[in-house]
Coordinates of C-alpha atoms in Angstrom, one line a residue:
Chain A
M1 CA 79.9 -46.7 37.4
A2 CA 80.0 -48.4 41.0
T3 CA 77.0 -49.3 40.4
S4 CA 77.3 -51.4 37.1
T5 CA 80.5 -53.3 38.3
L6 CA 78.4 -54.4 41.4
A7 CA 75.3 -55.8 39.1
S8 CA 77.9 -57.7 36.7
K9 CA 78.8 -59.6 40.0
A10 CA 76.8 -63.0 39.4
T11 CA 76.5 -64.3 42.9
T12 CA 76.6 -62.2 46.1
D13 CA 75.7 -63.1 49.4
R14 CA 72.2 -61.4 50.2
T15 CA 73.1 -60.7 53.7
A16 CA 77.0 -59.5 53.1
R17 CA 77.3 -55.8 53.1
D18 CA 79.3 -54.3 50.6
T19 CA 81.7 -51.9 52.1
S20 CA 83.3 -50.6 49.2
G21 CA 80.2 -48.7 47.8
P22 CA 77.1 -47.4 49.6
V23 CA 74.9 -49.8 47.8
G24 CA 75.2 -53.6 47.7
Q25 CA 73.6 -56.3 45.6
G26 CA 70.8 -57.3 47.8
R27 CA 70.2 -53.7 49.0
R28 CA 70.1 -52.8 45.0
I29 CA 67.4 -55.8 44.5
G30 CA 65.4 -54.5 47.9
S31 CA 65.3 -50.7 46.5
H32 CA 64.3 -51.7 43.0
V33 CA 61.3 -53.8 44.7
V34 CA 60.2 -50.8 46.9
L35 CA 60.5 -48.9 43.8
V36 CA 58.4 -51.0 41.5
I37 CA 55.9 -51.1 44.6
L38 CA 55.5 -47.2 44.8
A39 CA 55.2 -47.0 41.3
V40 CA 52.7 -49.1 41.1
Y41 CA 50.6 -47.6 43.7
F42 CA 51.1 -44.1 42.2
V43 CA 50.2 -45.3 38.9
V44 CA 47.3 -48.1 39.0
P45 CA 44.7 -44.7 40.2
L46 CA 45.6 -43.3 36.6
W47 CA 45.2 -46.8 34.7
W48 CA 42.0 -47.0 36.1
L49 CA 40.9 -43.9 34.9
A50 CA 42.5 -44.3 31.3
V51 CA 40.7 -47.6 31.1
A52 CA 37.3 -47.0 32.6
S53 CA 37.2 -44.0 30.0
T54 CA 36.9 -46.5 27.3
K55 CA 33.8 -48.0 28.8
T56 CA 30.2 -47.8 28.6
N57 CA 27.9 -46.5 31.3
S58 CA 27.0 -50.5 31.9
G59 CA 30.3 -51.3 31.5
L60 CA 31.8 -49.3 33.9
F61 CA 29.9 -51.8 36.5
A62 CA 30.8 -54.9 34.8
G63 CA 33.9 -57.1 34.6
D64 CA 37.6 -56.4 35.5
A65 CA 38.0 -52.7 36.8
L66 CA 41.3 -52.5 35.9
W67 CA 41.0 -53.8 32.3
F68 CA 39.2 -52.9 29.2
G69 CA 35.9 -54.1 28.7
S70 CA 33.8 -55.8 25.7
D71 CA 33.2 -52.3 24.0
F72 CA 35.4 -49.8 23.3
A73 CA 33.6 -46.7 23.9
L74 CA 35.9 -44.0 24.5
W75 CA 35.1 -42.2 21.2
D76 CA 31.5 -42.6 22.0
N77 CA 32.1 -40.9 25.3
V78 CA 33.7 -38.0 24.0
T79 CA 31.2 -37.6 21.7
G80 CA 28.8 -38.0 24.8
L81 CA 30.5 -34.9 26.3
F82 CA 29.8 -33.2 23.3
T83 CA 26.0 -33.7 23.1
H84 CA 25.5 -34.0 27.4
Q85 CA 23.7 -30.5 28.3
G86 CA 24.8 -28.8 24.8
G87 CA 28.3 -29.9 25.6
I88 CA 28.9 -27.8 28.7
Y89 CA 31.7 -29.7 29.7
W90 CA 33.9 -28.2 26.6
T91 CA 32.6 -24.9 27.8
W92 CA 34.2 -26.1 31.5
F93 CA 37.1 -27.0 29.9
R94 CA 37.6 -23.6 27.7
N95 CA 37.1 -21.9 31.8
S96 CA 39.6 -23.8 32.8
F97 CA 42.0 -22.9 30.4
V98 CA 41.6 -19.4 30.7
Y99 CA 41.5 -19.4 34.4
A100 CA 44.6 -21.2 34.5
V101 CA 46.5 -18.8 31.5
A102 CA 45.4 -15.4 33.0
G103 CA 45.9 -16.5 36.7
G104 CA 49.0 -18.4 36.1
V105 CA 50.8 -15.7 33.7
G106 CA 48.9 -12.6 35.8
A107 CA 50.4 -14.0 39.4
T108 CA 53.9 -14.6 37.7
V109 CA 54.3 -11.2 36.3
L110 CA 53.6 -9.4 39.6
S111 CA 55.6 -12.1 41.4
V112 CA 58.3 -11.6 38.9
L113 CA 58.1 -7.7 39.4
A114 CA 57.5 -7.7 43.4
G115 CA 60.4 -10.2 43.7
Y116 CA 63.0 -8.2 41.6
G117 CA 61.8 -5.1 43.6
L118 CA 62.6 -6.7 46.7
A119 CA 65.3 -8.3 46.4
K120 CA 67.6 -5.5 44.5
Y121 CA 65.9 -1.9 45.5
R122 CA 66.7 -0.5 48.8
F123 CA 63.5 1.5 49.3
R124 CA 61.7 2.6 53.0
G125 CA 59.2 0.3 54.1
R126 CA 61.2 -3.0 52.5
S127 CA 61.8 -4.8 55.1
V128 CA 58.4 -4.7 57.0
F129 CA 56.8 -5.4 53.5
F130 CA 59.0 -8.5 53.1
A131 CA 58.3 -9.7 56.6
L132 CA 54.2 -9.2 55.8
L133 CA 54.8 -11.4 53.1
L134 CA 56.8 -14.1 54.7
G135 CA 54.1 -14.1 57.1
S136 CA 51.2 -14.4 54.6
V137 CA 52.8 -17.5 53.6
M138 CA 51.3 -19.0 56.3
V139 CA 48.0 -17.5 56.0
P140 CA 45.2 -20.4 54.6
M141 CA 44.3 -18.7 51.6
T142 CA 40.8 -21.2 52.1
A143 CA 40.2 -18.9 54.9
L144 CA 40.1 -15.7 52.8
V145 CA 37.1 -17.6 50.5
I146 CA 34.5 -16.7 52.6
P147 CA 35.3 -12.7 53.2
T148 CA 36.5 -12.7 49.5
F149 CA 33.0 -13.6 48.1
V150 CA 31.6 -11.3 50.4
L151 CA 33.9 -8.4 49.2
L152 CA 33.4 -9.3 45.4
S153 CA 29.8 -9.2 45.9
G154 CA 30.2 -5.6 47.1
M155 CA 32.1 -4.7 43.8
G156 CA 29.4 -6.7 41.6
L157 CA 32.0 -9.1 40.3
L158 CA 30.4 -12.3 41.9
N159 CA 29.7 -15.0 38.9
T160 CA 32.1 -13.5 36.8
M161 CA 35.3 -14.6 35.4
W162 CA 37.0 -12.0 37.3
A163 CA 36.1 -13.2 40.8
V164 CA 38.1 -16.3 39.7
I165 CA 41.1 -14.5 38.0
L166 CA 41.7 -11.5 40.1
P167 CA 42.0 -13.3 43.4
S168 CA 44.3 -16.0 41.8
L169 CA 46.8 -13.3 41.0
L170 CA 48.1 -13.4 44.2
S171 CA 50.5 -15.7 45.3
P172 CA 53.3 -14.8 48.1
V173 CA 54.9 -17.8 47.7
G174 CA 55.6 -17.2 44.4
V175 CA 57.1 -13.4 45.1
Y176 CA 59.2 -15.2 47.9
L177 CA 60.8 -17.6 45.5
V178 CA 61.6 -14.8 42.9
R179 CA 63.4 -12.5 45.5
V180 CA 65.2 -15.7 46.8
Y181 CA 66.4 -16.7 43.6
A182 CA 67.3 -12.8 42.2
Q183 CA 69.5 -12.2 45.6
D184 CA 72.4 -14.4 44.0
A185 CA 71.0 -15.0 40.0
V186 CA 71.2 -11.0 39.6
P187 CA 74.7 -9.2 40.6
E188 CA 74.9 -5.5 41.9
E189 CA 78.0 -5.2 39.7
V190 CA 76.0 -6.5 36.2
L191 CA 73.8 -4.1 37.0
D192 CA 76.1 -1.1 37.9
A193 CA 77.8 -1.9 34.7
G194 CA 74.4 -1.2 32.8
R195 CA 73.7 1.9 34.4
V196 CA 77.2 3.3 33.6
D197 CA 76.4 2.8 30.1
G198 CA 73.6 4.6 30.4
A199 CA 71.0 1.9 30.6
G200 CA 67.5 2.9 32.0
E201 CA 65.7 1.0 35.1
L202 CA 63.4 -0.6 32.7
R203 CA 65.6 -1.4 30.0
L204 CA 67.9 -2.9 32.3
F205 CA 65.2 -5.1 33.7
F206 CA 64.0 -6.4 30.3
Q207 CA 67.3 -6.9 28.8
V208 CA 69.3 -8.0 31.5
V209 CA 67.2 -9.1 34.4
L210 CA 64.4 -11.2 32.9
P211 CA 66.9 -13.6 31.3
L212 CA 68.9 -14.2 34.5
L213 CA 65.5 -15.0 36.1
R214 CA 64.6 -17.5 33.5
P215 CA 64.5 -20.4 36.0
A216 CA 62.3 -18.8 38.8
I217 CA 60.0 -17.5 36.3
V218 CA 59.2 -20.9 34.6
T219 CA 58.8 -22.8 38.2
V220 CA 56.6 -19.8 39.5
L221 CA 54.4 -19.8 36.0
L222 CA 54.3 -23.6 36.7
L223 CA 52.9 -23.7 40.3
T224 CA 50.6 -20.7 40.1
T225 CA 49.2 -22.4 36.5
V226 CA 49.0 -25.6 38.3
A227 CA 47.3 -23.7 41.3
T228 CA 44.8 -22.2 39.5
W229 CA 43.8 -25.4 37.2
N230 CA 43.4 -27.3 40.0
N231 CA 41.3 -24.5 42.3
F232 CA 37.9 -25.9 43.8
F233 CA 37.1 -24.1 46.4
L234 CA 37.3 -20.4 45.3
P235 CA 35.4 -21.3 42.2
L236 CA 32.5 -23.5 44.0
A237 CA 32.1 -20.4 46.2
V238 CA 32.0 -17.5 43.5
L239 CA 30.3 -18.9 40.8
R240 CA 26.7 -20.3 40.2
D241 CA 26.6 -19.6 36.2
P242 CA 27.3 -23.0 35.2
N243 CA 28.6 -21.8 32.0
L244 CA 31.0 -19.9 33.8
L245 CA 32.8 -23.2 36.2
P246 CA 36.0 -24.4 35.5
V247 CA 36.2 -28.3 34.6
T248 CA 36.6 -29.3 38.4
V249 CA 33.6 -27.9 39.9
G250 CA 31.5 -28.9 36.7
I251 CA 32.5 -32.6 36.8
Y252 CA 32.1 -32.3 40.6
N253 CA 28.4 -31.0 40.0
W254 CA 27.8 -34.1 37.7
Q255 CA 29.2 -36.8 40.4
A256 CA 27.1 -35.1 43.1
L257 CA 23.8 -35.5 40.9
S258 CA 24.8 -38.8 39.6
N259 CA 25.4 -40.1 43.4
A260 CA 21.8 -38.5 44.5
G261 CA 20.0 -39.0 41.3
A262 CA 18.1 -42.0 39.3
G263 CA 18.7 -43.3 36.1
G264 CA 18.8 -40.7 33.5
E265 CA 20.9 -38.4 35.3
Q266 CA 23.6 -40.7 36.2
V267 CA 26.4 -40.0 33.6
W268 CA 29.0 -42.3 35.1
N269 CA 31.0 -42.9 31.6
L270 CA 31.0 -38.7 31.2
I271 CA 32.4 -38.3 34.5
V272 CA 35.3 -40.8 33.7
T273 CA 36.0 -39.6 30.6
G274 CA 35.7 -35.8 31.6
S275 CA 38.1 -36.5 34.3
F276 CA 40.3 -38.4 31.9
L277 CA 40.7 -35.5 29.3
S278 CA 41.0 -33.0 31.9
V279 CA 44.2 -34.1 33.4
V280 CA 45.5 -35.0 30.1
P281 CA 46.9 -31.1 29.3
L282 CA 48.7 -31.1 32.7
V283 CA 50.6 -34.4 32.7
A284 CA 51.3 -33.9 29.1
A285 CA 52.9 -30.5 30.2
F286 CA 54.9 -32.0 33.2
L287 CA 56.5 -34.7 31.1
S288 CA 57.7 -32.5 28.4
L289 CA 58.6 -29.8 30.4
Q290 CA 60.5 -32.0 33.0
K291 CA 63.9 -30.4 32.4
Y292 CA 62.4 -27.1 33.6
W293 CA 60.6 -28.4 36.8
Q294 CA 63.2 -30.6 38.0
G295 CA 65.5 -28.3 39.0
G296 CA 63.0 -25.7 39.8
L297 CA 60.4 -26.8 42.0
S298 CA 63.3 -27.1 44.4
L299 CA 64.1 -23.5 44.7
G300 CA 62.3 -23.1 47.7
S301 CA 64.4 -25.4 49.7
V302 CA 67.9 -23.9 48.5
R303 CA 68.7 -20.6 50.9
Chain B
M1 CA 65.2 7.9 51.8
S2 CA 67.6 8.4 55.0
L3 CA 70.9 7.1 54.9
S4 CA 70.4 5.1 58.1
K5 CA 67.4 3.2 57.0
S6 CA 69.2 2.1 54.3
A7 CA 72.2 1.1 55.6
A8 CA 70.2 -1.0 58.0
A9 CA 69.1 -3.4 55.1
P10 CA 71.7 -6.3 54.2
A11 CA 74.2 -5.8 51.7
A12 CA 73.5 -2.2 51.4
A13 CA 77.1 -1.0 52.3
R14 CA 77.8 0.6 49.1
P15 CA 78.6 4.7 49.1
T16 CA 74.7 5.9 48.5
S17 CA 74.7 9.2 46.4
K18 CA 71.5 10.8 45.8
I19 CA 71.2 9.6 42.6
A20 CA 71.4 6.0 43.7
S21 CA 69.1 7.0 46.7
R22 CA 66.5 8.1 44.2
R23 CA 66.9 5.1 42.3
Q24 CA 66.0 2.8 45.0
R25 CA 62.7 4.3 44.6
W26 CA 62.1 2.2 41.6
G27 CA 61.5 0.0 44.0
Y28 CA 58.0 1.1 44.4
V29 CA 57.0 0.7 41.1
Y30 CA 58.1 -2.7 40.7
V31 CA 56.3 -3.5 44.0
A32 CA 53.3 -1.4 43.5
P33 CA 50.8 -4.0 41.2
F34 CA 51.7 -7.3 43.5
A35 CA 51.0 -4.5 46.6
A36 CA 47.8 -3.5 45.5
V37 CA 46.6 -7.3 44.6
F38 CA 48.1 -8.5 48.6
T39 CA 45.8 -5.6 49.9
V40 CA 42.5 -6.1 47.9
F41 CA 42.7 -10.1 48.1
L42 CA 44.9 -10.5 51.5
V43 CA 44.5 -7.7 53.3
L44 CA 41.4 -6.4 53.0
P45 CA 39.3 -10.2 53.3
L46 CA 41.3 -10.5 56.5
G47 CA 40.4 -7.4 57.6
Y48 CA 36.8 -7.7 56.6
A49 CA 37.0 -11.2 58.3
L50 CA 37.7 -10.1 61.5
W51 CA 35.1 -7.3 60.8
M52 CA 32.4 -9.3 60.4
S53 CA 33.3 -11.7 62.9
L54 CA 32.9 -8.8 65.7
H55 CA 29.4 -8.0 64.2
N56 CA 26.0 -9.8 63.7
K57 CA 23.6 -9.2 61.4
G58 CA 20.2 -11.1 60.8
I59 CA 16.4 -10.9 61.6
A60 CA 16.8 -10.4 65.6
T61 CA 18.9 -7.1 64.5
A62 CA 16.7 -5.8 61.7
G63 CA 19.0 -6.5 59.0
R64 CA 21.5 -4.0 60.7
S65 CA 25.5 -5.0 61.3
V66 CA 25.5 -4.8 65.3
F67 CA 29.1 -4.9 66.9
V68 CA 28.5 -7.4 69.6
G69 CA 32.7 -7.6 70.5
A70 CA 33.9 -11.7 71.0
D71 CA 30.6 -13.4 71.3
N72 CA 30.9 -14.7 67.8
Y73 CA 34.2 -16.2 69.3
V74 CA 33.1 -17.4 72.4
K75 CA 30.3 -19.7 70.3
A76 CA 32.7 -20.9 68.2
F77 CA 35.0 -22.2 70.9
T78 CA 32.3 -23.8 72.9
D79 CA 30.7 -25.1 69.4
P80 CA 30.6 -28.7 69.8
V81 CA 31.0 -29.3 65.8
F82 CA 33.9 -26.5 65.4
L83 CA 35.8 -28.2 68.1
E84 CA 35.2 -31.8 66.7
G85 CA 36.1 -30.3 63.6
L86 CA 39.4 -28.9 64.8
W87 CA 40.0 -32.0 66.6
R88 CA 39.7 -34.3 63.3
V89 CA 42.1 -32.3 61.6
L90 CA 44.5 -32.2 64.1
R91 CA 44.1 -36.5 63.9
F92 CA 44.7 -36.0 60.1
V93 CA 47.7 -34.0 60.9
L94 CA 49.1 -36.6 63.2
V95 CA 48.6 -39.0 60.6
M96 CA 48.9 -38.2 57.2
V97 CA 51.9 -35.5 57.9
P98 CA 53.9 -38.3 59.0
V99 CA 53.0 -40.9 56.6
Q100 CA 53.7 -38.4 53.7
I101 CA 56.9 -37.2 54.9
V102 CA 58.1 -41.1 55.5
V103 CA 57.1 -42.1 52.0
A104 CA 58.8 -39.0 50.3
L105 CA 61.7 -39.4 52.2
V106 CA 62.4 -43.3 51.6
A107 CA 61.4 -43.0 47.8
A108 CA 63.7 -39.8 47.7
L109 CA 66.6 -41.5 49.4
L110 CA 66.1 -44.2 47.4
L111 CA 66.5 -42.8 44.0
D112 CA 69.3 -40.6 45.3
T113 CA 71.5 -43.8 45.6
L114 CA 70.3 -45.3 42.1
A115 CA 70.8 -43.8 38.7
T116 CA 68.7 -46.8 36.3
R117 CA 66.4 -46.3 33.8
L118 CA 63.7 -47.8 36.3
S119 CA 64.3 -45.5 39.1
R120 CA 64.3 -42.2 36.5
A121 CA 60.8 -43.3 35.6
T122 CA 59.5 -44.1 39.0
R123 CA 60.5 -40.5 40.0
L124 CA 58.2 -39.2 37.3
L125 CA 55.5 -41.8 38.0
I126 CA 55.8 -40.6 41.8
F127 CA 55.3 -37.0 40.2
V128 CA 52.4 -37.4 38.2
P129 CA 49.7 -37.4 40.8
Y130 CA 50.9 -33.5 41.4
A131 CA 49.3 -32.6 38.1
I132 CA 46.0 -34.2 39.0
P133 CA 43.5 -31.6 40.4
A134 CA 42.7 -32.7 43.9
V135 CA 39.0 -33.2 42.9
I136 CA 39.6 -35.4 40.0
G137 CA 42.4 -37.4 42.3
A138 CA 39.2 -37.6 45.1
L139 CA 36.8 -38.5 42.4
M140 CA 38.8 -41.3 41.0
W141 CA 39.8 -42.9 44.2
G142 CA 36.1 -42.6 45.3
F143 CA 35.7 -45.1 42.4
L144 CA 38.3 -47.3 43.3
Y145 CA 37.1 -47.4 47.0
S146 CA 33.3 -47.8 45.4
P147 CA 31.8 -51.4 46.3
R148 CA 30.1 -51.1 42.9
F149 CA 32.7 -49.9 40.4
G150 CA 36.1 -50.6 41.9
P151 CA 38.6 -53.8 41.7
A152 CA 38.9 -53.6 45.4
Q153 CA 36.4 -56.6 45.4
D154 CA 38.5 -58.4 42.4
V155 CA 41.9 -57.9 44.1
F156 CA 40.8 -58.9 47.7
G157 CA 39.1 -61.7 46.2
L158 CA 42.4 -63.0 44.9
L159 CA 43.4 -63.7 48.2
G160 CA 40.2 -65.0 49.3
L161 CA 39.3 -62.1 51.5
T162 CA 36.6 -59.7 51.4
A163 CA 37.1 -56.1 50.6
P164 CA 36.5 -53.8 53.5
N165 CA 34.1 -51.0 52.5
F166 CA 36.5 -48.0 52.2
L167 CA 33.8 -45.5 52.4
S168 CA 32.2 -46.9 55.5
S169 CA 32.2 -44.2 58.4
A170 CA 34.7 -46.5 60.1
N171 CA 37.4 -46.5 57.1
I172 CA 36.4 -43.1 55.9
F173 CA 39.4 -41.6 57.9
G174 CA 42.4 -43.9 56.5
S175 CA 40.5 -43.7 53.0
L176 CA 41.1 -39.8 53.1
V177 CA 44.7 -40.1 54.4
N178 CA 45.3 -42.6 51.1
I179 CA 44.4 -40.0 48.8
V180 CA 46.3 -37.1 50.3
T181 CA 49.1 -38.9 50.4
W182 CA 48.9 -40.9 46.8
Q183 CA 48.2 -36.7 45.7
W184 CA 51.2 -34.8 47.9
V185 CA 53.6 -37.2 48.2
G186 CA 55.7 -36.6 44.9
Y187 CA 55.9 -33.4 45.1
Y188 CA 57.3 -33.6 48.4
M189 CA 59.8 -36.3 47.1
I190 CA 61.0 -33.9 44.3
I191 CA 62.0 -31.2 46.8
I192 CA 63.7 -33.8 49.1
Y193 CA 65.5 -35.3 46.2
A194 CA 66.6 -31.9 44.5
A195 CA 67.9 -31.2 48.3
L196 CA 69.8 -34.3 48.4
R197 CA 71.0 -33.6 45.0
S198 CA 72.3 -30.5 46.0
I199 CA 74.8 -32.0 48.5
D200 CA 78.5 -32.5 47.7
P201 CA 79.2 -36.2 46.9
S202 CA 82.8 -35.6 48.8
V203 CA 80.9 -35.8 52.1
Y204 CA 80.0 -39.4 52.0
E205 CA 83.7 -40.5 50.7
A206 CA 85.3 -40.2 54.3
A207 CA 81.9 -42.1 55.8
V208 CA 82.6 -45.0 53.6
L209 CA 86.0 -45.2 54.3
D210 CA 85.1 -45.5 57.7
G211 CA 82.7 -48.3 56.4
A212 CA 79.5 -46.4 57.1
D213 CA 76.8 -48.6 54.8
G214 CA 74.3 -46.8 53.0
R215 CA 71.8 -47.0 55.7
Q216 CA 73.9 -45.1 57.9
I217 CA 74.7 -42.7 55.2
A218 CA 71.2 -41.8 54.9
L219 CA 70.5 -41.7 58.2
R220 CA 73.3 -40.0 59.9
I221 CA 74.3 -37.6 56.9
K222 CA 71.8 -37.0 54.0
V223 CA 69.0 -36.7 56.3
P224 CA 70.5 -34.1 58.6
M225 CA 72.1 -32.1 55.7
I226 CA 68.7 -31.4 54.2
S227 CA 66.5 -30.5 57.6
S228 CA 65.7 -27.0 56.1
S229 CA 63.6 -28.6 53.0
M230 CA 62.0 -31.0 55.2
V231 CA 60.9 -28.4 57.6
M232 CA 59.5 -26.4 55.0
I233 CA 57.7 -29.5 53.7
V234 CA 56.3 -30.0 57.3
V235 CA 55.0 -26.8 57.4
F236 CA 53.1 -27.0 53.6
A237 CA 52.0 -30.1 54.7
L238 CA 50.9 -29.1 58.3
I239 CA 48.9 -25.9 56.3
G240 CA 47.5 -27.9 54.1
T241 CA 46.1 -30.5 56.1
L242 CA 44.5 -28.1 58.9
Q243 CA 42.3 -26.5 55.9
F244 CA 41.3 -30.0 54.9
F245 CA 38.3 -29.5 52.4
T246 CA 38.3 -30.6 48.7
E247 CA 38.6 -34.5 49.5
P248 CA 36.1 -34.8 51.9
Q249 CA 34.0 -32.7 50.0
V250 CA 34.3 -34.1 46.8
L251 CA 34.2 -38.1 48.5
R252 CA 30.8 -36.8 50.7
S253 CA 28.2 -37.8 47.7
S254 CA 30.3 -41.1 47.3
A255 CA 30.4 -41.9 50.8
Q256 CA 27.4 -41.6 51.3
G257 CA 26.4 -40.5 55.3
A258 CA 30.1 -41.2 56.4
I259 CA 30.9 -37.7 55.9
P260 CA 29.0 -35.0 57.4
S261 CA 28.9 -31.5 55.6
D262 CA 30.8 -30.1 58.6
Y263 CA 33.5 -32.6 58.9
T264 CA 36.3 -30.2 58.8
P265 CA 36.1 -26.6 60.3
N266 CA 36.6 -25.5 56.8
M267 CA 33.8 -27.5 55.4
Y268 CA 31.6 -26.4 58.1
A269 CA 32.5 -22.7 57.7
F270 CA 31.2 -23.3 53.8
A271 CA 28.4 -24.7 54.7
T272 CA 27.6 -22.3 57.4
A273 CA 28.0 -19.3 54.7
F274 CA 26.4 -21.0 51.8
N275 CA 23.7 -23.6 53.0
Y276 CA 22.6 -20.9 56.1
S277 CA 23.7 -17.7 55.2
Q278 CA 25.5 -16.9 58.3
F279 CA 28.5 -15.1 57.0
N280 CA 29.1 -13.6 60.3
Y281 CA 29.7 -16.8 61.9
A282 CA 31.4 -18.2 59.0
S283 CA 33.7 -15.3 59.1
T284 CA 34.3 -16.2 62.3
L285 CA 35.1 -19.8 61.8
A286 CA 37.2 -18.6 59.2
F287 CA 39.1 -15.8 60.9
A288 CA 39.9 -18.7 63.5
L289 CA 40.7 -21.2 61.6
G290 CA 43.3 -19.3 60.0
F291 CA 44.6 -17.8 62.9
L292 CA 45.3 -21.1 64.6
V293 CA 46.7 -22.2 61.4
F294 CA 49.3 -19.3 61.4
V295 CA 50.4 -19.9 65.5
G296 CA 50.4 -23.3 64.8
S297 CA 52.8 -23.3 61.8
Y298 CA 54.7 -20.3 63.5
V299 CA 54.8 -22.4 66.3
F300 CA 56.7 -25.1 64.6
L301 CA 59.0 -23.0 62.7
F302 CA 60.1 -21.3 66.0
L303 CA 60.9 -24.9 67.6
T304 CA 62.7 -26.1 64.4
R305 CA 64.7 -22.6 63.7
K306 CA 67.8 -24.6 64.5
Q307 CA 67.0 -27.1 61.8
S308 CA 65.4 -24.8 59.4
G309 CA 68.3 -22.1 59.4
L310 CA 65.6 -19.6 59.9
K311 CA 66.3 -17.4 63.1

C-alpha cells in the first residue's frame, strides 16, 4: 500500500529520503535495477543452455552464442541422444530417476521415523544419539566416499545400483529438521488424547503424526531428492558399468572424451542438449512446487 | 528406564508410570532404521578410514596390512601437494564464502522491502540454479568461459575490449568462485529471505518513527535479528567449500592444464585412491580433511554461539 502511493508520485527528488516509509522513490528504482542485474546474471547461463541445445555441432562454434543459429536442430539433437551409443543417454536418465526416487523417498522415510522418535520418546541413549547426529551434520560427506568404496567392495555391492542408493539413505540434516519440527508441531496432548482413546503407537503415527508433519516431510523429500539427483562424487567412485551411471557422471564422461578426443568423438551438441534435458525435470518440479518449498527450506533456520 | 534418566531430558516433567516408561521404548523402533544406516554408512566408513590410515598395504608389505601408527599422517602433513591443496581451499573459503553471503543478503534484503511482480519473479530466478546439478552448472560455465564457444568475446567486443581467458591458470580461481556463487546464492537467499519474513513488522515501526531509513533498518535491525540463519549458512558454505570437488573436477578437461588432478585435497584423495590405488594414503587424506572440516565448523559455531543461539 505504502509502495503504491509512493510510486504514484510523479516526481520525487532522487536524493531526498522519504522518512514516512522505509523505501524512497529513488531507492525503489535503484533496488529494481539491482534486482534486474541479479536476475540477468542468474538466468543468462540457462538461456545460453536452452539456445545452444537448438544448435548443430558446428553451429555451436559459429555466430552469436546467446542467440539462435540458422538451423533449429533441437529435434535432431534429441534424436541423436536416442541413437548415439545405442541411446545410452536415456539409460542414464532413467538411472538418475531411480537413484533420486529411491534415495529421496528412502532417506525421507528414515528421517521422518527417526526425527519423530527423537522428538517424542524419551528412551535411554536418546541424548547421546542426538549429540552424535548433530556432530555428524558437520562431517563432510565426501570424506566418506573412499572408505565407503572399500566397504561396498567388501560387501560385493560395488558397481551395482545399491552402491549409490544405500549411502544416499543417510540424511542427518533430514533427521534434524524433522526432529526440530516435530517438537512443536506434534503436541503431547494430542498424542495422550489418542492413547486414552485406545489408539496404538503405530496407529497414532500414521493417522495423527504424519499429517501434522507434512511440511517437514515435503521439505526433506525435496532436499534429499535434489541431493541424490545432483550427486557426482559417489557414483563417480563406485560405478564402472556405463549402463549404471546417472546422467551427471555420463555427461561428465562425454565432456572429458570430447575435450580429449578428435573429430568423431566430439559430441558437443549432444552434451549440451543432454545437459538441457537433464535440468528440465528438477527446474519444472521447483517451479510447480513453489508454495511447498518456499516455506519449507527455511525450516532449519527456525529454532 | 530409570526415572532420573528421563527426568534429565527436557520437558519430561510429566508423571511417568510403568506403562508410560515402557511406551518410551517405541523410540527405539522409530530410530532403529536410521541408526542402522547411520552405523553402516557413517560410523563404519569413518572407523574404517581411521583404521586404514593407521595401516599400510602394498608390495613392500607383501600385500598384508601392517600397522604403521601415525606414519601416514606425518606423510600427509609434510606432503606439499596436500598442504598446497589445503591452503587453496582455505583461500576459496576466504573469498567465496563472503561473496556468496553478501550477494545473498543484499538480494534477500531488497526482496524483503519490495512486493512487486518483478521482485517475485527475481526471487524465483535467483533460486533456479539450486535445482541445477553442480556437474551441469560447471559444464555450462565451462562452455560460457570457452574462447571457442562462449559469448565472452562478443560481449567484451561490444565494449571494444578483448575477453580475458577465463580458463587460464591465472584466472581459474575467480572463474570457479563465480560458478559456485551462481549455484548457491539462491539457496542462501531463500533461507535469509524466509528468516526476514518471520520478523514481526511492528519492530520496524518504532525505528521509522525515530527517522531511521531503509539502510539503517536493514543493517541495525534486520541483520542482527537473523543472525542465527546467517551462522547456519556460513557453516553450510564453509563445509561445502572445504570439500570442493565437483566444479574443479568437471572444469579440468575444459581448462587444459590450469587445474591439476590434485587441485583440492578432495581431488588429491580421489586421484590417490582411483588413479594410483593407494587406498591407505587416500583414506588418511580423506580422514585428515574430514577432521579439519569438523574442527573448523565446530570452532566457528563455538565462536558464534552468541549469534546462533546454540549454547
